[in-house]
PDB file of C-alpha atoms in Angstrom:
ATOM      1  CA  MET A  21     -39.829-147.795-218.980  1.00 71.00           C
ATOM      2  CA  THR A  22     -39.248-146.823-222.563  1.00 82.00           C
ATOM      3  CA  GLN A  23     -40.584-143.573-223.954  1.00 85.00           C
ATOM      4  CA  GLN A  24     -42.998-145.526-226.150  1.00 87.00           C
ATOM      5  CA  GLU A  25     -44.361-147.451-223.172  1.00 87.00           C
ATOM      6  CA  LYS A  26     -44.686-144.223-221.182  1.00 87.00           C
ATOM      7  CA  GLU A  27     -46.710-142.726-224.012  1.00 90.00           C
ATOM      8  CA  GLN A  28     -48.866-145.873-224.207  1.00 91.00           C
ATOM      9  CA  VAL A  29     -49.588-145.725-220.457  1.00 91.00           C
ATOM     10  CA  GLU A  30     -50.454-142.026-220.632  1.00 92.00           C
ATOM     11  CA  ALA A  31     -52.714-142.630-223.641  1.00 93.00           C
ATOM     12  CA  ALA A  32     -54.473-145.513-221.845  1.00 93.00           C
ATOM     13  CA  GLN A  33     -54.965-143.348-218.774  1.00 93.00           C
ATOM     14  CA  LYS A  34     -56.756-140.791-220.941  1.00 94.00           C
ATOM     15  CA  ASP A  35     -58.650-143.282-223.112  1.00 94.00           C
ATOM     16  CA  LYS A  36     -58.994-146.882-221.954  1.00 92.00           C
ATOM     17  CA  ARG A  37     -59.332-148.054-225.554  1.00 93.00           C
ATOM     18  CA  GLU A  38     -55.610-147.306-225.905  1.00 94.00           C
ATOM     19  CA  PHE A  39     -54.864-150.017-223.315  1.00 94.00           C
ATOM     20  CA  VAL A  40     -54.852-152.526-226.171  1.00 95.00           C
ATOM     21  CA  HIS A  41     -51.265-151.505-227.016  1.00 94.00           C
ATOM     22  CA  LEU A  42     -50.085-152.342-223.493  1.00 95.00           C
ATOM     23  CA  TYR A  43     -52.056-155.580-223.605  1.00 95.00           C
ATOM     24  CA  ASP A  44     -50.424-156.594-226.883  1.00 94.00           C
ATOM     25  CA  ALA A  45     -46.952-155.731-225.603  1.00 94.00           C
ATOM     26  CA  HIS A  46     -47.197-157.663-222.343  1.00 94.00           C
ATOM     27  CA  PHE A  47     -49.722-160.461-222.851  1.00 95.00           C
ATOM     28  CA  ASP A  48     -47.240-163.203-223.776  1.00 93.00           C
ATOM     29  CA  ALA A  49     -44.916-162.572-220.813  1.00 92.00           C
ATOM     30  CA  ILE A  50     -47.730-162.438-218.263  1.00 94.00           C
ATOM     31  CA  HIS A  51     -49.446-165.506-219.728  1.00 94.00           C
ATOM     32  CA  ARG A  52     -46.185-167.518-219.734  1.00 90.00           C
ATOM     33  CA  PHE A  53     -45.559-166.537-216.112  1.00 90.00           C
ATOM     34  CA  LEU A  54     -49.036-167.617-215.040  1.00 90.00           C
ATOM     35  CA  LEU A  55     -48.782-170.829-217.049  1.00 87.00           C
ATOM     36  CA  SER A  56     -45.495-171.616-215.283  1.00 84.00           C
ATOM     37  CA  ARG A  57     -47.286-171.337-211.933  1.00 84.00           C
ATOM     38  CA  VAL A  58     -50.417-173.341-212.758  1.00 82.00           C
ATOM     39  CA  ALA A  59     -50.651-176.598-214.692  1.00 70.00           C
ATOM     40  CA  ASP A  60     -53.940-175.764-216.339  1.00 80.00           C
ATOM     41  CA  ARG A  61     -53.880-173.798-219.583  1.00 88.00           C
ATOM     42  CA  GLN A  62     -57.496-172.643-219.149  1.00 92.00           C
ATOM     43  CA  LEU A  63     -56.794-171.432-215.612  1.00 91.00           C
ATOM     44  CA  ALA A  64     -53.709-169.587-216.828  1.00 91.00           C
ATOM     45  CA  GLU A  65     -55.812-167.910-219.524  1.00 94.00           C
ATOM     46  CA  ASP A  66     -58.472-166.957-216.970  1.00 94.00           C
ATOM     47  CA  LEU A  67     -55.884-165.522-214.582  1.00 95.00           C
ATOM     48  CA  THR A  68     -54.234-163.650-217.451  1.00 95.00           C
ATOM     49  CA  SER A  69     -57.588-162.191-218.401  1.00 96.00           C
ATOM     50  CA  ASP A  70     -58.266-161.213-214.787  1.00 96.00           C
ATOM     51  CA  THR A  71     -54.830-159.625-214.516  1.00 96.00           C
ATOM     52  CA  PHE A  72     -55.392-157.436-217.557  1.00 96.00           C
ATOM     53  CA  MET A  73     -58.951-156.556-216.512  1.00 96.00           C
ATOM     54  CA  ILE A  74     -57.670-155.341-213.137  1.00 96.00           C
ATOM     55  CA  ALA A  75     -54.894-153.407-214.853  1.00 96.00           C
ATOM     56  CA  LEU A  76     -57.378-151.819-217.268  1.00 95.00           C
ATOM     57  CA  GLU A  77     -59.776-150.904-214.463  1.00 96.00           C
ATOM     58  CA  ASN A  78     -56.937-149.356-212.446  1.00 95.00           C
ATOM     59  CA  ILE A  79     -54.758-147.866-215.187  1.00 95.00           C
ATOM     60  CA  GLU A  80     -55.453-144.330-214.022  1.00 94.00           C
ATOM     61  CA  LYS A  81     -53.968-145.258-210.612  1.00 92.00           C
ATOM     62  CA  TYR A  82     -50.686-146.435-212.124  1.00 92.00           C
ATOM     63  CA  ARG A  83     -47.825-144.044-211.425  1.00 89.00           C
ATOM     64  CA  TYR A  84     -44.352-144.493-212.777  1.00 84.00           C
ATOM     65  CA  GLU A  85     -42.003-144.736-209.803  1.00 82.00           C
ATOM     66  CA  GLY A  86     -38.890-146.002-211.527  1.00 79.00           C
ATOM     67  CA  LYS A  87     -40.352-149.474-212.093  1.00 83.00           C
ATOM     68  CA  PRO A  88     -41.447-150.715-215.499  1.00 86.00           C
ATOM     69  CA  PHE A  89     -45.116-151.156-216.287  1.00 91.00           C
ATOM     70  CA  ARG A  90     -44.580-154.916-216.643  1.00 91.00           C
ATOM     71  CA  ALA A  91     -43.549-155.101-212.964  1.00 90.00           C
ATOM     72  CA  TRP A  92     -46.963-153.707-212.037  1.00 93.00           C
ATOM     73  CA  LEU A  93     -48.592-156.398-214.200  1.00 95.00           C
ATOM     74  CA  TYR A  94     -46.510-159.151-212.562  1.00 93.00           C
ATOM     75  CA  ARG A  95     -47.564-157.858-209.135  1.00 92.00           C
ATOM     76  CA  ILE A  96     -51.229-158.044-210.171  1.00 95.00           C
ATOM     77  CA  ALA A  97     -50.694-161.550-211.618  1.00 94.00           C
ATOM     78  CA  ILE A  98     -49.018-162.751-208.418  1.00 92.00           C
ATOM     79  CA  ASN A  99     -51.904-161.378-206.367  1.00 92.00           C
ATOM     80  CA  GLU A 100     -54.382-163.157-208.651  1.00 93.00           C
ATOM     81  CA  ILE A 101     -52.548-166.492-208.305  1.00 89.00           C
ATOM     82  CA  ASN A 102     -52.397-166.183-204.533  1.00 87.00           C
ATOM     83  CA  GLY A 103     -56.061-165.200-204.322  1.00 89.00           C
ATOM     84  CA  HIS A 104     -57.064-168.089-206.557  1.00 88.00           C
ATOM     85  CA  PHE A 105     -55.109-170.639-204.507  1.00 82.00           C
ATOM     86  CA  ARG A 106     -56.542-169.305-201.253  1.00 81.00           C
ATOM     87  CA  LYS A 107     -60.057-169.777-202.637  1.00 81.00           C
ATOM     88  CA  HIS A 108     -59.391-173.124-204.308  1.00 76.00           C
ATOM     89  CA  LYS A 109     -57.075-175.109-202.074  1.00 70.00           C
ATOM     90  CA  ARG A 110     -58.432-178.468-203.278  1.00 65.00           C
ATOM     91  CA  GLU A 111     -58.020-177.396-206.877  1.00 61.00           C
ATOM     92  CA  ARG A 112     -54.344-176.725-206.205  1.00 58.00           C
ATOM     93  CA  GLU A 113     -53.916-180.272-204.907  1.00 61.00           C
ATOM     94  CA  ALA A 114     -55.609-181.582-208.059  1.00 64.00           C
ATOM     95  CA  MET A 115     -53.320-179.409-210.166  1.00 61.00           C
ATOM     96  CA  ILE A 116     -50.267-180.957-208.508  1.00 59.00           C
ATOM     97  CA  LYS A 117     -51.660-184.390-209.398  1.00 61.00           C
ATOM     98  CA  GLU A 118     -52.134-183.195-212.983  1.00 63.00           C
ATOM     99  CA  TRP A 119     -48.478-182.117-213.091  1.00 59.00           C
ATOM    100  CA  HIS A 120     -47.627-185.721-212.201  1.00 55.00           C
ATOM    101  CA  GLU A 121     -49.720-187.005-215.091  1.00 58.00           C
ATOM    102  CA  VAL A 122     -48.029-184.548-217.455  1.00 55.00           C
ATOM    103  CA  GLY A 123     -44.676-185.740-216.151  1.00 52.00           C
ATOM    104  CA  GLU A 124     -45.536-189.313-217.079  1.00 48.00           C
ATOM    105  CA  LYS A 125     -45.930-188.187-220.685  1.00 49.00           C
ATOM    106  CA  PHE A 126     -42.639-186.235-220.605  1.00 49.00           C
ATOM    107  CA  ASP A 127     -40.460-186.677-223.618  1.00 46.00           C
ATOM    108  CA  GLY A 128     -37.245-184.846-222.784  1.00 45.00           C
ATOM    109  CA  ALA A 129     -35.556-182.994-225.588  1.00 44.00           C
ATOM    110  CA  ASP A 130     -32.116-183.115-224.011  1.00 46.00           C
ATOM    111  CA  ILE A 131     -30.359-186.090-225.615  1.00 48.00           C
ATOM    112  CA  GLU A 132     -27.584-186.020-223.026  1.00 51.00           C
ATOM    113  CA  VAL A 133     -30.103-186.458-220.208  1.00 47.00           C
ATOM    114  CA  LYS A 134     -31.821-189.265-222.107  1.00 49.00           C
ATOM    115  CA  GLU A 135     -28.484-191.051-222.463  1.00 52.00           C
ATOM    116  CA  LYS A 136     -27.661-190.763-218.757  1.00 52.00           C
ATOM    117  CA  GLU A 137     -31.025-191.624-217.300  1.00 52.00           C
ATOM    118  CA  SER A 138     -33.918-193.691-218.367  1.00 63.00           C
ATOM    119  CA  LYS A 139     -37.163-191.967-219.177  1.00 66.00           C
ATOM    120  CA  GLN A 140     -38.675-193.365-216.005  1.00 69.00           C
ATOM    121  CA  GLU A 141     -35.932-191.820-213.865  1.00 73.00           C
ATOM    122  CA  VAL A 142     -36.427-188.460-215.550  1.00 67.00           C
ATOM    123  CA  VAL A 143     -40.156-188.613-214.861  1.00 71.00           C
ATOM    124  CA  MET A 144     -39.493-189.561-211.243  1.00 75.00           C
ATOM    125  CA  HIS A 145     -37.096-186.621-210.826  1.00 73.00           C
ATOM    126  CA  LEU A 146     -39.589-184.241-212.425  1.00 76.00           C
ATOM    127  CA  LYS A 147     -42.311-185.420-210.062  1.00 80.00           C
ATOM    128  CA  GLN A 148     -40.027-184.971-207.067  1.00 81.00           C
ATOM    129  CA  LEU A 149     -38.991-181.528-208.257  1.00 82.00           C
ATOM    130  CA  ASN A 150     -42.614-180.557-208.849  1.00 81.00           C
ATOM    131  CA  ASP A 151     -43.617-181.808-205.399  1.00 83.00           C
ATOM    132  CA  ALA A 152     -40.755-179.903-203.793  1.00 85.00           C
ATOM    133  CA  PHE A 153     -41.584-176.755-205.782  1.00 86.00           C
ATOM    134  CA  HIS A 154     -45.176-176.832-204.547  1.00 84.00           C
ATOM    135  CA  LEU A 155     -44.020-177.219-200.944  1.00 88.00           C
ATOM    136  CA  LEU A 156     -42.281-173.856-201.197  1.00 90.00           C
ATOM    137  CA  LYS A 157     -43.983-170.709-199.965  1.00 91.00           C
ATOM    138  CA  PRO A 158     -45.899-168.818-202.672  1.00 88.00           C
ATOM    139  CA  ASP A 159     -43.318-166.001-202.616  1.00 89.00           C
ATOM    140  CA  GLU A 160     -40.532-168.526-203.180  1.00 91.00           C
ATOM    141  CA  GLN A 161     -42.462-170.064-206.077  1.00 90.00           C
ATOM    142  CA  ASP A 162     -42.961-166.577-207.542  1.00 89.00           C
ATOM    143  CA  LEU A 163     -39.246-165.797-207.276  1.00 91.00           C
ATOM    144  CA  LEU A 164     -38.175-169.044-208.921  1.00 90.00           C
ATOM    145  CA  SER A 165     -40.801-168.694-211.660  1.00 88.00           C
ATOM    146  CA  LEU A 166     -39.848-165.103-212.436  1.00 89.00           C
ATOM    147  CA  ARG A 167     -36.148-165.952-212.517  1.00 89.00           C
ATOM    148  CA  TYR A 168     -36.073-169.314-214.261  1.00 86.00           C
ATOM    149  CA  PHE A 169     -39.290-169.438-216.313  1.00 83.00           C
ATOM    150  CA  GLN A 170     -39.522-165.749-217.200  1.00 85.00           C
ATOM    151  CA  ASP A 171     -35.753-165.116-217.207  1.00 85.00           C
ATOM    152  CA  LEU A 172     -36.164-161.756-215.442  1.00 88.00           C
ATOM    153  CA  SER A 173     -33.176-159.876-214.105  1.00 89.00           C
ATOM    154  CA  TYR A 174     -32.822-159.221-210.370  1.00 90.00           C
ATOM    155  CA  ILE A 175     -33.882-155.625-210.982  1.00 89.00           C
ATOM    156  CA  GLU A 176     -37.037-156.692-212.837  1.00 88.00           C
ATOM    157  CA  MET A 177     -37.797-159.229-210.124  1.00 90.00           C
ATOM    158  CA  ALA A 178     -37.352-156.608-207.411  1.00 90.00           C
ATOM    159  CA  ASP A 179     -39.789-154.342-209.226  1.00 88.00           C
ATOM    160  CA  ALA A 180     -42.355-157.124-209.601  1.00 88.00           C
ATOM    161  CA  MET A 181     -41.999-158.280-206.004  1.00 89.00           C
ATOM    162  CA  ASN A 182     -41.971-154.759-204.526  1.00 87.00           C
ATOM    163  CA  THR A 183     -38.608-155.112-202.820  1.00 89.00           C
ATOM    164  CA  ASN A 184     -34.966-154.191-203.421  1.00 90.00           C
ATOM    165  CA  VAL A 185     -32.398-156.037-205.516  1.00 90.00           C
ATOM    166  CA  ASN A 186     -30.301-157.186-202.539  1.00 91.00           C
ATOM    167  CA  ASN A 187     -33.385-158.672-200.945  1.00 92.00           C
ATOM    168  CA  ILE A 188     -34.163-160.549-204.166  1.00 92.00           C
ATOM    169  CA  GLY A 189     -30.709-162.120-204.195  1.00 90.00           C
ATOM    170  CA  VAL A 190     -31.013-163.255-200.593  1.00 92.00           C
ATOM    171  CA  LYS A 191     -34.578-164.550-201.016  1.00 93.00           C
ATOM    172  CA  LEU A 192     -33.743-166.341-204.275  1.00 91.00           C
ATOM    173  CA  ASN A 193     -30.719-167.990-202.672  1.00 91.00           C
ATOM    174  CA  ARG A 194     -32.862-169.126-199.736  1.00 93.00           C
ATOM    175  CA  ALA A 195     -35.568-170.439-202.076  1.00 92.00           C
ATOM    176  CA  LEU A 196     -32.996-172.424-204.068  1.00 89.00           C
ATOM    177  CA  LYS A 197     -31.463-173.773-200.875  1.00 90.00           C
ATOM    178  CA  ARG A 198     -34.881-174.792-199.578  1.00 91.00           C
ATOM    179  CA  LEU A 199     -35.788-176.409-202.911  1.00 89.00           C
ATOM    180  CA  THR A 200     -32.508-178.330-202.813  1.00 87.00           C
ATOM    181  CA  GLN A 201     -33.264-179.519-199.280  1.00 89.00           C
ATOM    182  CA  LEU A 202     -36.744-180.635-200.335  1.00 88.00           C
ATOM    183  CA  CYS A 203     -35.415-182.302-203.488  1.00 83.00           C
ATOM    184  CA  PRO A 204     -31.974-183.767-202.637  1.00 77.00           C
ATOM    185  CA  GLN A 205     -31.278-185.032-206.175  1.00 69.00           C
ATOM    186  CA  LEU A 206     -30.780-181.383-207.189  1.00 64.00           C
ATOM    187  CA  SER A 207     -27.596-181.230-205.111  1.00 61.00           C
ATOM    188  CA  PRO A 208     -24.387-181.494-207.151  1.00 57.00           C
TER     189      PRO A 208
END
């Protein structure tokens, strides 16, 4: 945690109106993470809002323990996603279907991929990858999203997932292996 962020947290703990600085600093990252986990922009916005409301309501409970403030926000966001999916299992199935519809409209930017495969093959692979991703355990989805959509380091991931760095490496490797087994076309 930087000195500036430490000061922002302390200020927000004394006066909740100061939380706006933390919100501004972390909104984009948390929103992108949530959007990478759900296919619905409105749902991602709602979950982002819920995440920051919980953080605001509990800011006085936050204690710096060597982990950055953003890790605490990711932990809240992960809990919100998991809670939402527990409550709305059917909605999750509909969201997976929506990912398929989005995939049909995919217009890949990678010219090399376009040259090697037809658009239809790319869409098919994206659907298979999406299906395989959603068959993973929620923790595995979180790990892959934090690593590959949020580009977090192993240390940042360990902070967000409340575990140690070695454990992150092992769990990420297992998640990738499982994803590869579920989606064989990912194998080299």
